[in-house]
Structure formats: structure tokens, C-alpha cells
XYZ file of C-alpha atoms in Angstrom:
339
model
C -20.085 10.264 1.865
C -23.229 12.251 0.999
C -23.440 13.214 4.679
C -20.498 15.575 4.044
C -22.660 17.745 1.803
C -25.361 18.177 4.439
C -22.863 18.851 7.237
C -21.426 21.811 5.331
C -24.729 23.011 3.864
C -26.539 23.019 7.200
C -23.787 23.771 9.732
C -21.695 26.463 8.012
C -23.835 29.440 8.956
C -21.648 32.519 8.451
C -19.110 33.900 5.941
C -16.464 33.775 8.701
C -16.865 30.010 8.997
C -16.673 29.613 5.245
C -13.466 31.660 5.109
C -11.891 29.557 7.858
C -12.774 26.266 6.175
C -11.476 27.437 2.789
C -8.190 28.574 4.344
C -7.768 25.202 6.046
C -8.361 23.438 2.725
C -5.838 25.595 0.862
C -3.163 25.231 3.572
C -3.619 21.449 3.732
C -3.416 21.242 -0.072
C -0.169 23.236 0.002
C 1.206 20.737 2.512
C 0.197 17.929 0.183
C 1.906 19.699 -2.727
C 5.103 20.114 -0.680
C 5.000 16.440 0.218
C 4.699 15.651 -3.488
C 7.860 17.630 -4.141
C 9.618 15.690 -1.357
C 8.589 12.457 -3.067
C 9.883 13.700 -6.412
C 13.198 15.014 -5.073
C 14.073 12.191 -2.662
C 11.980 9.189 -3.718
C 10.904 8.812 -0.084
C 7.281 8.192 0.881
C 6.120 7.538 4.416
C 2.970 5.753 3.183
C 4.685 3.620 0.553
C 2.443 4.689 -2.337
C 5.019 6.472 -4.481
C 6.986 4.516 -7.078
C 10.179 6.441 -7.984
C 10.472 4.658 -11.331
C 7.146 6.120 -12.501
C 8.041 9.719 -11.565
C 4.342 10.354 -10.854
C 3.966 11.792 -7.376
C 0.857 11.062 -5.320
C 1.369 13.091 -2.132
C -0.718 11.694 0.725
C -2.990 9.932 -1.778
C -2.886 6.372 -2.972
C -2.876 7.256 -6.667
C -1.330 10.052 -8.735
C -4.578 10.673 -10.655
C -6.727 11.372 -7.607
C -3.904 13.501 -6.187
C -3.745 15.662 -9.318
C -7.530 15.940 -9.630
C -7.912 16.966 -5.999
C -5.267 19.673 -6.335
C -6.724 20.954 -9.613
C -10.107 21.479 -7.924
C -8.480 23.350 -5.029
C -6.512 25.534 -7.479
C -9.735 26.475 -9.289
C -11.305 27.309 -5.942
C -8.334 29.441 -4.922
C -8.215 31.286 -8.251
C -11.915 32.089 -8.017
C -11.439 33.643 -4.596
C -8.286 35.450 -5.726
C -10.088 37.096 -8.656
C -13.389 37.861 -6.967
C -12.550 38.950 -3.438
C -10.765 41.984 -2.088
C -7.611 41.149 -0.180
C -4.494 42.955 0.939
C -1.374 42.728 -1.206
C 0.511 40.305 1.099
C -2.496 37.965 1.115
C -2.730 38.088 -2.678
C 0.991 37.398 -3.041
C 0.680 34.446 -0.683
C -2.308 33.183 -2.654
C -0.405 33.332 -5.942
C 2.529 31.433 -4.414
C 0.179 28.796 -2.994
C -1.556 28.307 -6.338
C 1.800 28.094 -8.113
C 3.014 25.455 -5.662
C -0.116 23.360 -6.144
C 0.011 23.761 -9.949
C 3.608 22.486 -9.974
C 2.480 19.454 -7.966
C -0.253 18.760 -10.549
C 2.476 18.700 -13.203
C 4.546 16.315 -11.086
C 1.540 13.993 -10.756
C 1.788 13.289 -14.483
C -1.998 12.984 -14.755
C -3.282 14.094 -18.166
C -6.857 14.222 -16.869
C -5.844 16.488 -13.984
C -4.068 18.897 -16.342
C -7.042 19.040 -18.702
C -9.434 19.556 -15.802
C -7.243 22.338 -14.403
C -7.272 24.185 -17.727
C -11.038 23.822 -18.077
C -11.822 24.800 -14.488
C -9.643 27.905 -14.643
C -11.263 28.762 -17.982
C -14.682 28.769 -16.301
C -13.413 30.982 -13.467
C -11.874 33.544 -15.831
C -14.874 33.438 -18.193
C -17.224 34.296 -15.337
C -14.981 37.217 -14.462
C -15.504 38.748 -17.908
C -14.270 38.789 -21.485
C -11.105 40.691 -20.643
C -10.184 38.187 -17.956
C -10.867 35.263 -20.301
C -8.770 36.879 -23.039
C -5.957 37.400 -20.526
C -6.186 33.736 -19.529
C -6.012 32.536 -23.147
C -3.121 34.848 -24.074
C -1.271 33.994 -20.856
C -1.711 30.283 -21.536
C -0.341 30.630 -25.062
C 2.676 32.627 -23.867
C 3.317 30.084 -21.117
C 3.278 27.247 -23.659
C 5.710 29.150 -25.895
C 8.061 29.779 -22.961
C 7.947 26.115 -21.897
C 8.529 25.012 -25.492
C 11.654 27.199 -25.689
C 12.944 25.895 -22.351
C 12.400 22.328 -23.552
C 14.329 22.973 -26.790
C 11.112 22.948 -28.834
C 10.023 19.501 -27.667
C 6.744 20.529 -26.012
C 4.479 19.752 -28.963
C 6.163 16.387 -29.521
C 5.675 15.484 -25.864
C 1.986 16.486 -26.006
C 1.454 14.343 -29.103
C 3.210 11.435 -27.358
C 0.918 11.786 -24.341
C -2.247 11.532 -26.443
C -1.215 8.997 -29.077
C -3.045 5.663 -29.395
C -1.407 2.296 -30.000
C -3.226 -0.899 -29.083
C -0.099 -3.026 -29.652
C 1.807 -1.429 -26.764
C 1.367 -2.772 -23.249
C 2.759 0.155 -21.236
C 2.943 3.936 -21.516
C 0.522 6.696 -22.524
C -0.361 5.150 -25.902
C -1.393 1.870 -24.250
C -3.351 3.694 -21.555
C -5.232 5.785 -24.121
C -6.026 2.757 -26.303
C -7.226 0.786 -23.287
C -9.577 3.603 -22.292
C -11.085 3.687 -25.780
C -11.676 -0.065 -25.568
C -13.387 0.321 -22.179
C -15.654 3.094 -23.457
C -16.525 1.028 -26.529
C -17.420 -1.884 -24.255
C -19.444 0.374 -21.977
C -21.518 1.743 -24.848
C -22.397 -1.769 -26.006
C -23.361 -2.788 -22.467
C -25.561 0.328 -22.197
C -27.438 -0.645 -25.344
C -28.412 -3.928 -23.669
C -29.269 -2.308 -20.307
C -30.423 1.102 -21.454
C -32.842 2.389 -18.837
C -31.653 1.043 -15.469
C -28.155 -0.314 -16.080
C -26.538 -3.470 -14.724
C -26.249 -2.295 -11.116
C -23.554 -0.439 -9.127
C -21.213 -3.425 -8.617
C -21.959 -5.668 -11.591
C -19.461 -4.407 -14.181
C -16.934 -7.154 -13.380
C -19.573 -9.822 -13.936
C -20.658 -8.579 -17.359
C -17.538 -6.891 -18.780
C -15.799 -10.036 -20.155
C -18.831 -10.867 -22.329
C -18.618 -7.459 -24.067
C -14.849 -6.922 -23.866
C -13.193 -5.377 -26.912
C -10.696 -7.824 -28.479
C -7.891 -5.224 -28.343
C -8.382 -4.431 -24.638
C -5.271 -5.044 -22.530
C -6.966 -6.101 -19.303
C -9.306 -9.113 -19.275
C -11.717 -7.480 -16.845
C -12.589 -4.081 -15.317
C -14.612 -2.971 -12.326
C -14.957 0.606 -13.630
C -14.737 2.200 -17.068
C -12.553 5.299 -16.548
C -15.330 7.729 -17.473
C -18.084 9.015 -15.188
C -20.660 9.296 -17.934
C -19.997 5.903 -19.522
C -19.736 4.136 -16.167
C -22.917 5.662 -14.767
C -24.746 4.879 -18.000
C -23.662 1.236 -17.655
C -24.312 0.805 -13.925
C -27.315 3.109 -13.361
C -28.688 3.385 -16.885
C -30.051 6.524 -18.483
C -32.191 7.204 -15.406
C -29.126 7.360 -13.143
C -27.079 9.288 -15.692
C -29.878 11.854 -16.016
C -29.931 12.244 -12.217
C -26.158 12.787 -12.196
C -26.412 15.464 -14.895
C -29.344 17.094 -13.101
C -27.286 17.496 -9.931
C -24.656 19.498 -11.792
C -27.278 21.450 -13.707
C -28.626 22.627 -10.345
C -25.118 23.325 -9.102
C -24.264 25.550 -12.069
C -27.640 27.304 -11.883
C -27.231 28.090 -8.188
C -23.575 29.073 -8.555
C -24.211 31.409 -11.487
C -27.068 33.033 -9.589
C -25.044 33.575 -6.416
C -22.123 34.981 -8.402
C -24.399 37.753 -9.721
C -26.163 38.686 -6.497
C -25.159 41.607 -4.344
C -23.948 40.789 -0.876
C -20.947 39.300 0.859
C -18.020 39.511 -1.580
C -16.422 36.343 -0.274
C -19.591 34.342 -0.923
C -19.749 35.591 -4.512
C -16.140 34.582 -5.025
C -16.761 31.215 -3.389
C -19.711 30.569 -5.718
C -17.475 31.181 -8.750
C -14.729 29.088 -7.149
C -17.072 26.117 -6.695
C -18.274 26.420 -10.293
C -14.664 26.215 -11.492
C -13.955 23.237 -9.236
C -17.145 21.475 -10.393
C -16.135 22.023 -14.032
C -12.683 20.601 -13.251
C -14.315 17.565 -11.638
C -16.522 16.913 -14.676
C -13.658 17.279 -17.162
C -11.440 14.957 -15.106
C -14.359 12.527 -15.155
C -14.039 12.225 -18.934
C -10.939 10.055 -18.521
C -11.361 8.718 -14.977
C -14.216 7.409 -12.842
C -13.635 10.005 -10.135
C -17.273 9.751 -9.001
C -16.021 6.519 -7.429
C -12.870 8.032 -5.845
C -13.629 8.928 -2.246
C -10.623 11.289 -1.993
C -12.013 13.439 -4.813
C -15.682 12.970 -3.943
C -15.173 14.121 -0.341
C -13.746 17.429 -1.586
C -16.569 17.809 -4.115
C -19.261 17.250 -1.478
C -17.571 19.764 0.805
C -17.466 22.403 -1.941
C -21.089 21.801 -2.943
C -22.100 22.066 0.708
C -20.268 25.391 1.004
C -22.020 26.560 -2.172
C -25.398 25.681 -0.678
C -24.498 27.681 2.441
C -23.410 30.799 0.501
C -25.492 33.886 1.178
C -26.524 32.480 4.506
C -26.180 34.317 7.783
C -26.774 32.746 11.151
C -30.481 32.167 11.662
C -31.467 32.671 7.997
C -32.264 30.364 5.097
C -29.470 29.055 2.920
C -30.427 30.862 -0.295
C -32.048 34.303 -0.728
C -35.784 34.009 -1.330
C -35.455 35.919 -4.595
C -34.238 32.713 -6.201
C -37.578 30.987 -5.738
C -40.164 33.777 -5.641
C -41.798 32.467 -8.811
C -42.250 28.948 -7.496
C -45.764 27.585 -7.765
C -45.168 25.084 -4.993
C -46.355 26.231 -1.595
C -44.193 25.950 1.465
C -40.759 26.228 -0.200
C -39.465 29.076 1.967
C -36.765 26.796 3.308
C -35.624 25.591 -0.135
C -31.905 24.882 0.019
C -30.977 25.620 -3.598
C -29.736 22.190 -4.665
C -31.656 19.322 -3.040
């Protein structure tokens, strides 16, 4: 899947191409959101992935969590472009409707991780816009929660508490899911202590998990640990986890730089949009091993590739030379900003 990053970083040479690709992504995500609503309203699913009894839509995806996480990243991308680029009023109105449609589909997915990642990613986008924008986001979020609480006859807080409660004695429901995740993370930390530097290997969790399994864990075995950081620490050790963190350190450094440079307005907005989507990905990865979900990872690689191509015109380097003028390493004129 890493090839996706290089295809977009090397082959997307102009702002016009970036605009076209982003529009295609937003339109396709709107179609996915509409399909999620069809699942919810009718119970029908062409692919057979949706279970009407769960009331957790999955769109064209195989799982409601990856569906919600994918849409939350696209929403963050769309909001970044909406706030940072100049567009005509009809285009802005259409963008707001598209984001609203996708946000409603995230709610229908019933994924707590996707909702948390959406809030965090949008927070990054608004924070980069300025203090006033961040304050507007916080106040708007509070007012929205109050309105929803009134519409739900003051049951919102009780529902939130129910979603995040922990009960190891239950076998189904949010409380059981939360307790099981805590058991997996506990197990992962103990495995990491025994395999600190290099981990157990990418596909060895199933072989070693039963020996470290927490006695209250529901499942007897696991192939992943529902947390990017814990899972990578177990399978790749601290060396692999440090490499993972370094990738995103470079991403946020490049994105913050491009968002402050003068130039193509769309590219500045896209840089902010990718930062928001990357933040959403990382927050979703606190409760799910989305680094191992190809549906989510494909979108992430595409966005990071577009970020690496920002500021590039046909026949020029990917990143303005000002970003690496102080480099002491000779021959880095073609530095690509991330790799």
C-alpha cells in the first residue's frame, strides 16, 4: 500500500490535479454516506455487510469502524479546504451540505473512535485557523450538545456515560467492548516489557497473546490489540514505534510549514486539511488498530502523498527550497519533505 503515497507525491504535479482528486474523494465519500443512510432506513445492503439488528451502518465497507474513521478523515479534509480557500457561495453551500451528510453517516456508524477522531481532527483544523475560529468551534460544539440533549429529553449525558462505561462481567455492548480493550492493552504492555526493543514480529501476536492474556479478557486470543501505539510496540518494539511516531512528526512539521507559506491558496488549505485528517487518524488509532485497516490506510497514504506534492508546479521540486536551506547535507535539492 505504500506505493499509493509515492504515486500521489510524484505524479500529482499541479494544483489543478490536486483539486480534481480532492473533489473526487469528497463526492465518492458523499455517495458512501448516502449508501449508509439507505442501509439504516431500509436494512438493505448489496454487499451483505450490514446487520440491521446492530444499527451500525458500514456503507461500502466491511466494518462500521473503518467506515466511520474513513469519513471522519474526509470531513476534516473538507473542513480545512472550506475554511482556508476562497470559493463562491454556491460551492461553499454545497460543501457544508456534503460535510453535514458525511457527519450524519459517522453518527449512524455508531463508532465511538470515529466520533472522537472527528472532534479532534476538526479541533486541529480550527486551531490552525486562529484563536477566534477555535473559540467558535468550542462554543458551537457546546451549543450543539445542548440542543441534542434537549431533543433527546435530557438523555444525552446518560447515553455518553453508557457508551464509555466499563464492566468486565458483561459479554456484549459498549461496557464489554471497553473492558475488553483495556484487557488487550494491559496484555500488550506486558508483552512489550518482554520484547522491548524489536517486538515479537508483525504476525506473531496470536502465538504469544494467550500466554499473557488478562484473566478478565472476553476473547481467548487476538491478532491485533485495538490500539496503534500498543500494537506497534508489541509487534515492532520501541524501534518500530519510534519510526511510526517519526513519520507523523515529519508530516505535522511539513504541513504546518506549508500552511504558513505564501502561494497557492488551495495548497495551503490542503496542507491544513491533511493535518486535521492525520490527527483524526491518530486519535482513532487510540481505540482501533487502523494502521492495519487497508480501507483507512489507503486514504491516509493518498492524503500524505497530496501533502508531499503541495507547493509543486509541473517541472519543479515537491517542496520549496526554503524549507531546507539550512541543511548541512549536500545534494538535497530534490528533498521531498517527508521521506
